[in-house]
Short mmCIF file of N, CA and C and ligand atoms in Angstrom, two decimals:
data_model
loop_
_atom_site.label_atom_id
_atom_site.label_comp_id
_atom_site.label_asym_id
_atom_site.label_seq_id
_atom_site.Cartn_x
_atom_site.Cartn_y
_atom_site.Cartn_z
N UNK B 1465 -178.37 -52.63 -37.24
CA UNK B 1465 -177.82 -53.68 -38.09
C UNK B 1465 -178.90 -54.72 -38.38
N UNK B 1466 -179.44 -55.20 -39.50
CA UNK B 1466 -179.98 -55.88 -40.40
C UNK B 1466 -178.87 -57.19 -39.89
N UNK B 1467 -180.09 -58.47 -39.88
CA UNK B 1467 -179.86 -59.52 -39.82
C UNK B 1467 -180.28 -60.55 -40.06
N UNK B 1468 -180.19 -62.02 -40.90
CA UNK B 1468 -181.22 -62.99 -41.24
C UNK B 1468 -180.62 -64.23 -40.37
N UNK B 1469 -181.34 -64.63 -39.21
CA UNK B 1469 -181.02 -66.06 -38.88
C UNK B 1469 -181.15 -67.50 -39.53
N UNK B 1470 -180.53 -67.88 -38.99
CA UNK B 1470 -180.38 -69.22 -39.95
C UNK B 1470 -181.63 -69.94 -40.18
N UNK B 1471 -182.77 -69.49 -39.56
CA UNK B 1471 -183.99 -69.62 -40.02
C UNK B 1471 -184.91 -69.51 -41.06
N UNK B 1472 -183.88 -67.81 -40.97
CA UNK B 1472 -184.46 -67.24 -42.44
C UNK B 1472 -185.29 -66.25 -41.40
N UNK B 1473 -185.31 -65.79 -39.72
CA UNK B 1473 -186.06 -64.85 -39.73
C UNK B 1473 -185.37 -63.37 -39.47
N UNK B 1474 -185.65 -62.46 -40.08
CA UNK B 1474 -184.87 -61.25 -40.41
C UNK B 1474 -185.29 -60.51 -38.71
N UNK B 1475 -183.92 -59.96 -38.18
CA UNK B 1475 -184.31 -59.82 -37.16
C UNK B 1475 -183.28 -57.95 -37.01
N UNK B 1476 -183.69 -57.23 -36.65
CA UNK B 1476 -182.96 -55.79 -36.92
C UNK B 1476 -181.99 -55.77 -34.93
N UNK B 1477 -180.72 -55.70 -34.90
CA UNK B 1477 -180.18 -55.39 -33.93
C UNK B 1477 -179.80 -53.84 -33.88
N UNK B 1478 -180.09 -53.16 -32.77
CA UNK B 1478 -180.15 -51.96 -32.10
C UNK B 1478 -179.85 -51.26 -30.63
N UNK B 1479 -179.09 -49.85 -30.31
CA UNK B 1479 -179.20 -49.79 -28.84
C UNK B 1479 -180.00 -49.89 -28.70
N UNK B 1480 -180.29 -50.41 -27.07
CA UNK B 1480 -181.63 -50.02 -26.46
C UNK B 1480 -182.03 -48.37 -26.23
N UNK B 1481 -182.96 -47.96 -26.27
CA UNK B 1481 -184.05 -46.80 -25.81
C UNK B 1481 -184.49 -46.78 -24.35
N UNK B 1482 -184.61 -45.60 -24.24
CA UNK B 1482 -185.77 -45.50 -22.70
C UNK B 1482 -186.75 -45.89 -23.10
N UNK B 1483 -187.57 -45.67 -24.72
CA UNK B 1483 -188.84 -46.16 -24.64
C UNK B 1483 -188.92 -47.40 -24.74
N UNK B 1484 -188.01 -48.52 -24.49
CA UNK B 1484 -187.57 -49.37 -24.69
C UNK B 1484 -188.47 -50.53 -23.40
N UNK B 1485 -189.20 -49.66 -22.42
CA UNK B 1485 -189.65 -50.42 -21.14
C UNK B 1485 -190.86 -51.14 -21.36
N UNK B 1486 -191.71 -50.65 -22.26
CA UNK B 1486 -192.86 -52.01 -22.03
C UNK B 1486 -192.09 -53.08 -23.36
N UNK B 1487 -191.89 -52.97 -24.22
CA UNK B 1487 -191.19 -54.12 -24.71
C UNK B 1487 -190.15 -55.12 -24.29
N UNK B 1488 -189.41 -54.69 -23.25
CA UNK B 1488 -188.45 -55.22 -22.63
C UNK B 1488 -189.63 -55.88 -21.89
N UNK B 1489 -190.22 -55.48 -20.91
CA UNK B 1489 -191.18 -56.01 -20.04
C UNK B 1489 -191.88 -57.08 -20.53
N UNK B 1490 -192.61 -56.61 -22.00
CA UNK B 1490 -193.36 -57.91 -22.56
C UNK B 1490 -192.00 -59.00 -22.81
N UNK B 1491 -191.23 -58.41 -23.50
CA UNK B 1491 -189.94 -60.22 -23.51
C UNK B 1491 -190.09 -60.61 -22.39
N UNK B 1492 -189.45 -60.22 -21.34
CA UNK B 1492 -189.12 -60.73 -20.24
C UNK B 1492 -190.20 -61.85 -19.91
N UNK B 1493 -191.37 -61.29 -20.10
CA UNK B 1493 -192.95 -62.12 -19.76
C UNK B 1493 -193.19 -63.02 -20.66
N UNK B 1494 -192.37 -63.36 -21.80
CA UNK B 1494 -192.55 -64.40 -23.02
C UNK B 1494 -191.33 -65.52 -22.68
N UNK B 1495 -190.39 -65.12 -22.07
CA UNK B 1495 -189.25 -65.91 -21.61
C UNK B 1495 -189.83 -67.02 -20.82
N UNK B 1496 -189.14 -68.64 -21.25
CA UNK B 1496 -189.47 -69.61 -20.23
C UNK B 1496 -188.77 -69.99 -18.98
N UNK B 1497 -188.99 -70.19 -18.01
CA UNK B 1497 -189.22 -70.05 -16.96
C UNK B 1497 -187.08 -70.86 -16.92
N UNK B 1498 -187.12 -71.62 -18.12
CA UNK B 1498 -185.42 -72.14 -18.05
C UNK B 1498 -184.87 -70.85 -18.44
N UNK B 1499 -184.91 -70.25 -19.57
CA UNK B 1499 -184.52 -68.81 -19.66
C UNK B 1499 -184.23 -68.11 -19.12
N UNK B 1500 -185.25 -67.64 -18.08
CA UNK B 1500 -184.69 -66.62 -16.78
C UNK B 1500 -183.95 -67.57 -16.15
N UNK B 1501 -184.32 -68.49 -15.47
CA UNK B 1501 -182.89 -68.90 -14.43
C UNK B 1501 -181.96 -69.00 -14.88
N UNK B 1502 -181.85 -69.39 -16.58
CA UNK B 1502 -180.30 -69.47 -17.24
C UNK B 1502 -179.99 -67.73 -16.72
N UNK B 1503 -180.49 -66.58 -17.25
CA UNK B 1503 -180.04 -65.54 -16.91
C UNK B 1503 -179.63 -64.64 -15.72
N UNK B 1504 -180.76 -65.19 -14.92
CA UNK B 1504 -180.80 -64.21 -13.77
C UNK B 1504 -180.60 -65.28 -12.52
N UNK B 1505 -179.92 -66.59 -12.56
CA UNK B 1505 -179.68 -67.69 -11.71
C UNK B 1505 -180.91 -67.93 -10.82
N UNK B 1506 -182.03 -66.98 -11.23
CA UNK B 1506 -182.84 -67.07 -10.00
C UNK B 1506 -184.44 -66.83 -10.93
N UNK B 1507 -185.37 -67.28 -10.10
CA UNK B 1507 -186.65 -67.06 -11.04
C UNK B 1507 -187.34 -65.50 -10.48
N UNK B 1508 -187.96 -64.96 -11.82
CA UNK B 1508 -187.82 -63.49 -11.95
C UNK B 1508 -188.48 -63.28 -11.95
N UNK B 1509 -190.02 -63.17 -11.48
CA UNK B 1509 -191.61 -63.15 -12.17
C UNK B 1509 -191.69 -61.84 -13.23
N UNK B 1510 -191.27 -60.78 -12.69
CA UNK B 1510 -191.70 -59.25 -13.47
C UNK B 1510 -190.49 -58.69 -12.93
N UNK B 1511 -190.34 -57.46 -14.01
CA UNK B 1511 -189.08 -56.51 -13.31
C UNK B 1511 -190.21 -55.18 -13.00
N UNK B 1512 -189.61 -54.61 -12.10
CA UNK B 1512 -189.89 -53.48 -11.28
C UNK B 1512 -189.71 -51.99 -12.33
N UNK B 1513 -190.45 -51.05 -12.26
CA UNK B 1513 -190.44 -49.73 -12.73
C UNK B 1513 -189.10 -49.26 -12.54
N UNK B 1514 -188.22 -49.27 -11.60
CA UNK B 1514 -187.10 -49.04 -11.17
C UNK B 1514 -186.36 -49.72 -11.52
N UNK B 1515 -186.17 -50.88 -12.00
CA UNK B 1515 -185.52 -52.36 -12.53
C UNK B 1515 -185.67 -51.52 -14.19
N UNK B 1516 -186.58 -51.33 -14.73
CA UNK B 1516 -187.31 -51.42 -16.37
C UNK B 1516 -186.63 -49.66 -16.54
N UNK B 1517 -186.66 -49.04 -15.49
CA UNK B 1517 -185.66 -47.74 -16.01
C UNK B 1517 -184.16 -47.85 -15.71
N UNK B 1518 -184.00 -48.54 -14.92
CA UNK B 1518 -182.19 -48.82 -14.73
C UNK B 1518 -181.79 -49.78 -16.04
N UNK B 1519 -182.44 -50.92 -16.74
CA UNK B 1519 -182.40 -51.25 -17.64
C UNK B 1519 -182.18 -50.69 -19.03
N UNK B 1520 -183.23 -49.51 -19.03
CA UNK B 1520 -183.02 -48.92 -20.56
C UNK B 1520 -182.52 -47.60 -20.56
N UNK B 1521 -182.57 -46.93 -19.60
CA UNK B 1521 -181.88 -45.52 -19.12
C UNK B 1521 -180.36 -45.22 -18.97
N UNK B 1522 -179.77 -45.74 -19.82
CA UNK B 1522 -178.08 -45.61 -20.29
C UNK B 1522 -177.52 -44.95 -20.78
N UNK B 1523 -176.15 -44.97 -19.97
CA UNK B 1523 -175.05 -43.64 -20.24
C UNK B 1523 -174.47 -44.10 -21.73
N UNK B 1524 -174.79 -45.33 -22.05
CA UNK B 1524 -173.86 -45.71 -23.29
C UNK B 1524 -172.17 -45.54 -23.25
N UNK B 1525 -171.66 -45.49 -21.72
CA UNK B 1525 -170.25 -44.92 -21.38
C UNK B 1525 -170.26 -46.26 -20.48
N UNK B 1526 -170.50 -46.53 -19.53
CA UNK B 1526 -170.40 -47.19 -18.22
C UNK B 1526 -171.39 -48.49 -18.49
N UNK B 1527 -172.39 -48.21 -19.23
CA UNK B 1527 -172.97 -49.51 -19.16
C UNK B 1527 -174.03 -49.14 -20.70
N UNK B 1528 -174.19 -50.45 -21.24
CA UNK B 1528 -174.35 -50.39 -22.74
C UNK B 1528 -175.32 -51.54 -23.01
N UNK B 1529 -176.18 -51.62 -23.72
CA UNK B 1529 -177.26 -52.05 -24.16
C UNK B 1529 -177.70 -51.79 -25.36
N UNK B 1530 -177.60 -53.41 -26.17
CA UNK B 1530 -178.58 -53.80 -27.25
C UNK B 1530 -179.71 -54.52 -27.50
N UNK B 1531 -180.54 -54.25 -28.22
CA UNK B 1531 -181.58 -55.47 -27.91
C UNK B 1531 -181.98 -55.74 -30.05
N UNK B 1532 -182.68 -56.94 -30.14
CA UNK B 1532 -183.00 -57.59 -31.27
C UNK B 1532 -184.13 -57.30 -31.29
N UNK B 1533 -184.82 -56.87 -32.59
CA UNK B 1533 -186.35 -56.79 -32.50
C UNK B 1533 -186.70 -57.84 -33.86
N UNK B 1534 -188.07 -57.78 -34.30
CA UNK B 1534 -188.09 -58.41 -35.54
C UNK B 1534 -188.30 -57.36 -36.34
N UNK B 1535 -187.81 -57.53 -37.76
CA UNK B 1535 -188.00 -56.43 -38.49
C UNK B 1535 -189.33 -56.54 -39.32
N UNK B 1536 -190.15 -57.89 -39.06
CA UNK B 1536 -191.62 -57.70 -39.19
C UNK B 1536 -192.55 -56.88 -38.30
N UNK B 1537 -191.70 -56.62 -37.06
CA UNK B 1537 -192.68 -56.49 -35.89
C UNK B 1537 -191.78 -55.86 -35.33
N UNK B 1538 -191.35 -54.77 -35.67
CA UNK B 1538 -189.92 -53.37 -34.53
C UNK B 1538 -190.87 -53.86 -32.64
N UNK B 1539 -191.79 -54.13 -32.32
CA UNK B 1539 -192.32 -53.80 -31.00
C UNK B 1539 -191.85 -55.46 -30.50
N UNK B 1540 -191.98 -56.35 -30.92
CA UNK B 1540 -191.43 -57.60 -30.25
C UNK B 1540 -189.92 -57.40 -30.46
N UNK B 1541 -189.91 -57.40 -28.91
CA UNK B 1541 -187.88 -57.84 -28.57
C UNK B 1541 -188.01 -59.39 -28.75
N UNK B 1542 -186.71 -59.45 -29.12
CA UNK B 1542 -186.54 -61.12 -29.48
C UNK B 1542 -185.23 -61.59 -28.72
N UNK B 1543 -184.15 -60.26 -28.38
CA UNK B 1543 -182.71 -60.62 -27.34
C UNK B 1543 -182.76 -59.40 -27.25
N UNK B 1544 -181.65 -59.45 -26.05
CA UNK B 1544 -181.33 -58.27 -25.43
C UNK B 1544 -179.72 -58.88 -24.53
N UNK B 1545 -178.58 -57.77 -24.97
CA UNK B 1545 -177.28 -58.60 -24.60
C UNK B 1545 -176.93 -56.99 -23.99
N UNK B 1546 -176.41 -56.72 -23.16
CA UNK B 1546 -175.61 -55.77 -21.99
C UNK B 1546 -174.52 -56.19 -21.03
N UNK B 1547 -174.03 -55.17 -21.32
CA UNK B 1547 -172.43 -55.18 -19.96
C UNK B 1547 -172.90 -53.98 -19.49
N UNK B 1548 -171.98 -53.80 -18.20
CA UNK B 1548 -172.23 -52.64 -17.57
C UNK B 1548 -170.62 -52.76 -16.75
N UNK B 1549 -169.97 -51.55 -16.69
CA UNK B 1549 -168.78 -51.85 -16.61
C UNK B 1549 -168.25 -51.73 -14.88
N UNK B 1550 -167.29 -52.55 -14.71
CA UNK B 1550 -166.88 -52.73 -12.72
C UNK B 1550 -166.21 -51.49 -12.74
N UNK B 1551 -167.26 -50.77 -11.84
CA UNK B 1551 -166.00 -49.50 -11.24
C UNK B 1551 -164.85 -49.72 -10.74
N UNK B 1552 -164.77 -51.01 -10.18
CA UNK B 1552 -163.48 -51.11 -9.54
C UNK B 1552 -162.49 -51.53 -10.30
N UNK B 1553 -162.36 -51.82 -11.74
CA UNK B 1553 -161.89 -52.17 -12.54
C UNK B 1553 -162.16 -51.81 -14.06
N UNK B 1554 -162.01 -50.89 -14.25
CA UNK B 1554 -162.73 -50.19 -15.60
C UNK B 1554 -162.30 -50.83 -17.08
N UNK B 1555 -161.77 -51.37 -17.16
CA UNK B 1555 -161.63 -52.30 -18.58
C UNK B 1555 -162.36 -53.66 -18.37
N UNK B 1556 -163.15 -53.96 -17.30
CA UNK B 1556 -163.85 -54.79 -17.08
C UNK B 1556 -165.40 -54.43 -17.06
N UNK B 1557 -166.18 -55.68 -17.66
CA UNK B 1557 -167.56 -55.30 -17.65
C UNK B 1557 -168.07 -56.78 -17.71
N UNK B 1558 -169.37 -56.47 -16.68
CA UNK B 1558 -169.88 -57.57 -15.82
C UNK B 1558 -171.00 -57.61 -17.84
N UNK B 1559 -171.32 -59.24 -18.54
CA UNK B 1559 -171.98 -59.46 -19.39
C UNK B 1559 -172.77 -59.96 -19.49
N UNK B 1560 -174.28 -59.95 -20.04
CA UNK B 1560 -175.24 -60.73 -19.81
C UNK B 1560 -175.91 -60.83 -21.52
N UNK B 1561 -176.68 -61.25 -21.67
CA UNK B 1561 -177.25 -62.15 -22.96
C UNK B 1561 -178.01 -62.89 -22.89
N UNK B 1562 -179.35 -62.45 -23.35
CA UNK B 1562 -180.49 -63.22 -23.79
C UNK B 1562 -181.24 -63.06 -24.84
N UNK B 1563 -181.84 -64.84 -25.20
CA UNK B 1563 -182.32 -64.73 -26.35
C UNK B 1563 -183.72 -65.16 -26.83
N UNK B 1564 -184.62 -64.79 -27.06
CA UNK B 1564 -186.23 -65.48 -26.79
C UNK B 1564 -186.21 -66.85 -27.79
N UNK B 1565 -186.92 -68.07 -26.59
CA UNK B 1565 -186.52 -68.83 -26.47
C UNK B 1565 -186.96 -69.59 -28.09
N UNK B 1566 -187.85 -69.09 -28.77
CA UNK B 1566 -188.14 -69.10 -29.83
C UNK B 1566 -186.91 -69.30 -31.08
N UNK B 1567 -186.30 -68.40 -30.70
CA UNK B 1567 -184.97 -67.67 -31.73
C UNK B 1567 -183.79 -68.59 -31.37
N UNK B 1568 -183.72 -69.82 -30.38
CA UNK B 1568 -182.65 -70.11 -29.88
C UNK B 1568 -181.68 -71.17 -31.11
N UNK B 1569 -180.61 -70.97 -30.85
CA UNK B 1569 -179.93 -72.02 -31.95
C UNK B 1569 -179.72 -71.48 -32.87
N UNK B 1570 -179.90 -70.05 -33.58
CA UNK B 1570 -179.87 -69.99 -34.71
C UNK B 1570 -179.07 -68.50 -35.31
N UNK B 1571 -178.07 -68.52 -34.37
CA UNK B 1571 -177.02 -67.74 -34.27
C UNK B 1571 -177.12 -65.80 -33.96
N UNK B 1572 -178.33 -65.83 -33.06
CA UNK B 1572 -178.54 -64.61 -32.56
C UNK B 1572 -177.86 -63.81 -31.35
N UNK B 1573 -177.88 -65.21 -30.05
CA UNK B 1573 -176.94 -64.47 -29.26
C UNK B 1573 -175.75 -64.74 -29.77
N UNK B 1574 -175.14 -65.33 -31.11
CA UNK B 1574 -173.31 -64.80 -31.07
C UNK B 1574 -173.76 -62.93 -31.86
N UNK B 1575 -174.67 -62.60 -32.57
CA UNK B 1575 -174.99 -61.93 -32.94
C UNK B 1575 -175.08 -60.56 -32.10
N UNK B 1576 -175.61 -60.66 -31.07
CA UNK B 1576 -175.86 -59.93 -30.48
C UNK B 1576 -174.34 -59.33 -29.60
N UNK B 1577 -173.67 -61.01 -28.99
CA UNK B 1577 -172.42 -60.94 -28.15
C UNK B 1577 -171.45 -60.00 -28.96
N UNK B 1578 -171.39 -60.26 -30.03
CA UNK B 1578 -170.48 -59.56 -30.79
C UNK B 1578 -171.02 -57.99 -31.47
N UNK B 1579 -172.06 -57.71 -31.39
CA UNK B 1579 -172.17 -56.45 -30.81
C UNK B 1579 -171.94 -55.86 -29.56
N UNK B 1580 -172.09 -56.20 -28.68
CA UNK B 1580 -171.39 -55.50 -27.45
C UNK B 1580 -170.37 -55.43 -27.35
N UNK B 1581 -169.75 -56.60 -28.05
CA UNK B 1581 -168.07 -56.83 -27.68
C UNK B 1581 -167.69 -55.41 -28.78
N UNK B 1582 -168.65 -54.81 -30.16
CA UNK B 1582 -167.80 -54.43 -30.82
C UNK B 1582 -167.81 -52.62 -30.27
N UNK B 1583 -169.08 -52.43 -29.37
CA UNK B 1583 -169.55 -50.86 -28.29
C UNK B 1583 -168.38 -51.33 -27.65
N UNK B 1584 -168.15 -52.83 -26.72
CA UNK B 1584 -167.03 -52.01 -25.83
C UNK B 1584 -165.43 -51.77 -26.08
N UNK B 1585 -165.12 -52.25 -27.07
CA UNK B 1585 -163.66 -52.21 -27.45
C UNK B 1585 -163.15 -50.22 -27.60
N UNK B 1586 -164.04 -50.02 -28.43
CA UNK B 1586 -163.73 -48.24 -28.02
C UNK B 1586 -163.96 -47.48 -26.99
N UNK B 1587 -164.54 -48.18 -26.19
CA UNK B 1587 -164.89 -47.84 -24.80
C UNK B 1587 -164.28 -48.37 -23.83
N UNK B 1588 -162.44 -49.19 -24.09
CA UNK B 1588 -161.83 -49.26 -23.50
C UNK B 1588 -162.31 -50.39 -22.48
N UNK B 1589 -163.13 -51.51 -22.50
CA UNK B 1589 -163.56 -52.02 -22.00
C UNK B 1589 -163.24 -53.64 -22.58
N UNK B 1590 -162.00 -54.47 -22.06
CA UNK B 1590 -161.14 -55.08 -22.56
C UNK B 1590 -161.43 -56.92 -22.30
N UNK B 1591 -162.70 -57.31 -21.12
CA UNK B 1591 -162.93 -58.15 -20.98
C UNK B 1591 -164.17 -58.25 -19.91
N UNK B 1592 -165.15 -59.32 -20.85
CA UNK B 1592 -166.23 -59.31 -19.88
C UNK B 1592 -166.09 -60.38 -19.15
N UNK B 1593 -167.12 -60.16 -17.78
CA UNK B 1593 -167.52 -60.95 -17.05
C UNK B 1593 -168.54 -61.68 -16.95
N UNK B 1594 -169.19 -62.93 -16.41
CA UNK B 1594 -170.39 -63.51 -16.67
C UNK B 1594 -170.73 -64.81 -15.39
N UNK B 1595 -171.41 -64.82 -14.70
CA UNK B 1595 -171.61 -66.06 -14.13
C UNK B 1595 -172.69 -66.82 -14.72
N UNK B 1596 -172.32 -67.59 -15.04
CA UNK B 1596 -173.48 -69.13 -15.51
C UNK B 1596 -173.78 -70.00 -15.35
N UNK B 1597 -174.78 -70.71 -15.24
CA UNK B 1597 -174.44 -72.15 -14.44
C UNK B 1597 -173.57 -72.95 -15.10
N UNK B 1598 -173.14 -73.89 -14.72
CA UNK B 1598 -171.94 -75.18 -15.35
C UNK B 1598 -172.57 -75.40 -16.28
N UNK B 1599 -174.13 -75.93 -16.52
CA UNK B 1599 -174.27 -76.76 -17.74
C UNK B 1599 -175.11 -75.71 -18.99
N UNK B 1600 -174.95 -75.05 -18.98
CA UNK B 1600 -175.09 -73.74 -19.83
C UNK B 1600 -174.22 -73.78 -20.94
N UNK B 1601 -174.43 -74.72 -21.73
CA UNK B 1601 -173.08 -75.02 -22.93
C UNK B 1601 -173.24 -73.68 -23.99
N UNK B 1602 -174.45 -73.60 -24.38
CA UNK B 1602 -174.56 -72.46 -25.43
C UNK B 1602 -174.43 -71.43 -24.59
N UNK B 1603 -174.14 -70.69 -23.28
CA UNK B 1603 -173.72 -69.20 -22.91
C UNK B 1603 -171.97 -69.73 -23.11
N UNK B 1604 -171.68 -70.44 -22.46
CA UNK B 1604 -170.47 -70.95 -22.72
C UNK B 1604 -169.45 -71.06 -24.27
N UNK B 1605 -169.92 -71.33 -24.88
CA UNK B 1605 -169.98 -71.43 -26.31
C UNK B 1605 -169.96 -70.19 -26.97
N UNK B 1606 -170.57 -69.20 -26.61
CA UNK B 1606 -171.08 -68.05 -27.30
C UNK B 1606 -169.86 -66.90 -26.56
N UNK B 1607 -169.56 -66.80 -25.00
CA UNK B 1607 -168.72 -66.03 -24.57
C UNK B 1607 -167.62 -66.76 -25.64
N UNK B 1608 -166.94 -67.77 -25.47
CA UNK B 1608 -165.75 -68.43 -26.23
C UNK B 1608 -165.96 -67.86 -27.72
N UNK B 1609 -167.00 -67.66 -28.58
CA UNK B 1609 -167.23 -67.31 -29.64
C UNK B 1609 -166.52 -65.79 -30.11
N UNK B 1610 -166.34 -64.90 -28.82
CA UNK B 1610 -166.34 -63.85 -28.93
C UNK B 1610 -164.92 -63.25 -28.11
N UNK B 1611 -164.83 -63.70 -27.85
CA UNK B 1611 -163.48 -63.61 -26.83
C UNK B 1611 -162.06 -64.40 -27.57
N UNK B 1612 -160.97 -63.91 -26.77
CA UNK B 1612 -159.63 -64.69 -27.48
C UNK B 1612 -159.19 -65.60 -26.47
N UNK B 1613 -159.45 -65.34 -25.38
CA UNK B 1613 -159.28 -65.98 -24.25
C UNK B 1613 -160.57 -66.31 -23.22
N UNK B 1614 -160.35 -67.47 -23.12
CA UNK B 1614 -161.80 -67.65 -21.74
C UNK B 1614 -161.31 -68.56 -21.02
N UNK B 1615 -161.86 -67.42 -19.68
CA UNK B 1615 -161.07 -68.01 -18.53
C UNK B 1615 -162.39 -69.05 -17.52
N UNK B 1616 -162.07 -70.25 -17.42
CA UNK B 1616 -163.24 -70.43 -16.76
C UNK B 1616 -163.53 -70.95 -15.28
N UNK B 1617 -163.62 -70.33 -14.23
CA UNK B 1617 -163.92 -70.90 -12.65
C UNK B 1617 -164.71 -71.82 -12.17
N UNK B 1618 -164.34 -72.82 -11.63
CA UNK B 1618 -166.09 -73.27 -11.24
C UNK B 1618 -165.97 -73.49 -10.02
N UNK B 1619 -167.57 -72.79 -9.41
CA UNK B 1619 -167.93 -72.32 -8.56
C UNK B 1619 -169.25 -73.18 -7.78
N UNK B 1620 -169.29 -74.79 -7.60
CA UNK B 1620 -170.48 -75.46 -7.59
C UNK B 1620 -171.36 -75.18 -8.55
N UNK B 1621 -172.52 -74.76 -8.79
CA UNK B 1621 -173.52 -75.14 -9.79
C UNK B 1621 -173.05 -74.14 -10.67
N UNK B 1622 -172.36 -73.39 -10.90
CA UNK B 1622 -172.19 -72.08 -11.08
C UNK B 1622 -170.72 -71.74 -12.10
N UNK B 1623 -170.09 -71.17 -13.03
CA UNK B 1623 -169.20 -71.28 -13.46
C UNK B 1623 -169.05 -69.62 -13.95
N UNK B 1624 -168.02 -69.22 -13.18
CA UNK B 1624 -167.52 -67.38 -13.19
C UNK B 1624 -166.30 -67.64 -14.38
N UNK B 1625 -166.98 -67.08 -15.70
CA UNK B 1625 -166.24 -66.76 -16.55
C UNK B 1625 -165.45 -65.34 -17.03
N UNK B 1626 -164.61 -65.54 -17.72
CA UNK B 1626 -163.86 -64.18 -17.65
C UNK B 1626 -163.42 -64.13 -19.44
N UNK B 1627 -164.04 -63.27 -20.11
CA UNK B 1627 -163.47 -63.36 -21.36
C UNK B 1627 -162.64 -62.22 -22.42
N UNK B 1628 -161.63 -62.67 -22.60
CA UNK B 1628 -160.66 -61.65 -23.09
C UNK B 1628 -160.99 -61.06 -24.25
N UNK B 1629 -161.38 -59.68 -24.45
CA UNK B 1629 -162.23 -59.53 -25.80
C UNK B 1629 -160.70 -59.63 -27.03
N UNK B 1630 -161.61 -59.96 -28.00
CA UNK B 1630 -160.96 -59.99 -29.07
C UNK B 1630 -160.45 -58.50 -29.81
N UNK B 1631 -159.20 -58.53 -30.19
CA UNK B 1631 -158.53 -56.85 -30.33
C UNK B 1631 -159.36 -56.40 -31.46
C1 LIG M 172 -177.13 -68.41 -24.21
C2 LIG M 172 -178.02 -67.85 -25.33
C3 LIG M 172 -178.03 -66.32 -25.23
C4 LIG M 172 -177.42 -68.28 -26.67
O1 LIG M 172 -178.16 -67.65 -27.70
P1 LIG M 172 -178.50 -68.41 -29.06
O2 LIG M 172 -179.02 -67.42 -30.02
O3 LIG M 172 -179.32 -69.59 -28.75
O4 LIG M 172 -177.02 -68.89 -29.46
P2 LIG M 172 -176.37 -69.02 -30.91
O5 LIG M 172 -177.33 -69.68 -31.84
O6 LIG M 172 -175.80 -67.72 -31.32
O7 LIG M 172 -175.21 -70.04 -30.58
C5 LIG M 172 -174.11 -69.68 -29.75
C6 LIG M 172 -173.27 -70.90 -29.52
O8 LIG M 172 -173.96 -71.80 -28.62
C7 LIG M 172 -174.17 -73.05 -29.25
N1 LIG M 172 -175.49 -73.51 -28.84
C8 LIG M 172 -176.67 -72.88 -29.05
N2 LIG M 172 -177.66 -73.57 -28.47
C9 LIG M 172 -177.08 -74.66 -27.89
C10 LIG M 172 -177.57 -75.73 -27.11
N3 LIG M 172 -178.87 -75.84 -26.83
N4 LIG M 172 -176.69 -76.65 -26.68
C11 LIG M 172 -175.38 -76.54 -26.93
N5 LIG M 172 -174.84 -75.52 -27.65
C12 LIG M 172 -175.69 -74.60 -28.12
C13 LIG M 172 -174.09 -72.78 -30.73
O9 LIG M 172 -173.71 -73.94 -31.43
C14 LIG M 172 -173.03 -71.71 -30.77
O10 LIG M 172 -171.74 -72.27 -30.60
P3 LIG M 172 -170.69 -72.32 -31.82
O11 LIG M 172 -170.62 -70.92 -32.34
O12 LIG M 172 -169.44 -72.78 -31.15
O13 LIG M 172 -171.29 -73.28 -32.78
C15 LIG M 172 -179.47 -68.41 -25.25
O14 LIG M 172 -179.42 -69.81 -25.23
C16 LIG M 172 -180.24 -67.90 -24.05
O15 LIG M 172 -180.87 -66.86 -24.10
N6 LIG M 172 -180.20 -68.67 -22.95
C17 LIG M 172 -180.86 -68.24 -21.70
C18 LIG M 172 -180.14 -67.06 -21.05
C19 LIG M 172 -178.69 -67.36 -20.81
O16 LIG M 172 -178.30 -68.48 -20.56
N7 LIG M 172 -177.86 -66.31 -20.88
C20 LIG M 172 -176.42 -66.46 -20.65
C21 LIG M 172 -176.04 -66.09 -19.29
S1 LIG M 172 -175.28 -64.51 -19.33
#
């Protein structure tokens, strides 16, 4: 899917690939240091060979992955948004979303959110999950964007959201 941000920069959304690992790798390494902790609550230096194939190596059934490239430049990732679904609960899927920090504001991760949301609805996969910190207004914002319902916990620094996908 072809896309122009409110920038004006044309950005192509796509599954992810296996060959998908040194590009993922280089984002990850362009991300600022608020970025990853917004994502991964924790600071991330590099992901692991084993991390970078569990990442792009998908059943497209159980766990699902898109990522944004530029359509000047297919090799720079610019987001990358994935669920991967709770075995213990199979219409549930744990959600994550990121967006290079460049691109921010300008309506890519609802872009992206609402691609996953639109892989998991036929895949029976009825509401995601997400932990974020409390003051994370734009992940906040963006699950609510996409969802009919959002449920929200708070958990000290931390806020366990639950969002009802839209039918
Ligand atoms: C969260 C994130 C993915 C949002 O992506 P984005 O492309 O910047 O977001 P969008 O431009 O699509 O905007 C999504 C919503 O957030 C709002 N928003 C965006 N940036 C904002 C900011 N800095 N402050 C407050 N709201 C903001 C937008 O207004 C929009 O809300 P609306 O539709 O109600 O107007 C991006 O900020 C990011 O990568 N953050 C770091 C990683 C992270 O926090 N991931 C989420 C945890 S799973």
């Amino acid at each position: 899917m072809e896309l122009t941000l409110s920038s004006g920069t044309e950005v192509v959304i796509r599954p992810i690939r296996p060959d998908d690992k040194a590009r993922l790798a280089a984002a990850m390494a362009r991300l600022s240091d608020d970025s990853v902790r917004k994502r991964f609550l924790a600071p991330k230096p590099r992901l692991s060979g084993t991390e970078l194939r569990y990442l792009t190596e998908i059943d497209y059934i159980d766990h699902w992955a898109e990522v944004a490239v530029l359509k000047r430049d297919p090799e720079a990732i610019v987001g990358v948004a994935r669920w991967i679904r709770d075995p213990r609960d199979p219409a549930s899927a744990e959600a994550a979303i990121v967006v290079g920090d460049a691109l921010h504001g300008q309506g890519l991760g609802r872009a992206l959110g609402a691609a996953i949301a639109d892989a998991a609805r036929p895949r029976d996969v009825r509401r995601f999950t997400a932990t974020m910190l409390s003051d994370n207004v734009a992940a906040q914002r963006l699950f609510a964007a996409i969802s009919e319902r959002l449920l929200v916990e708070h958990d000290g620094a931390t806020d366990a959201v639950v969002a009802e996908l839209a039918a």
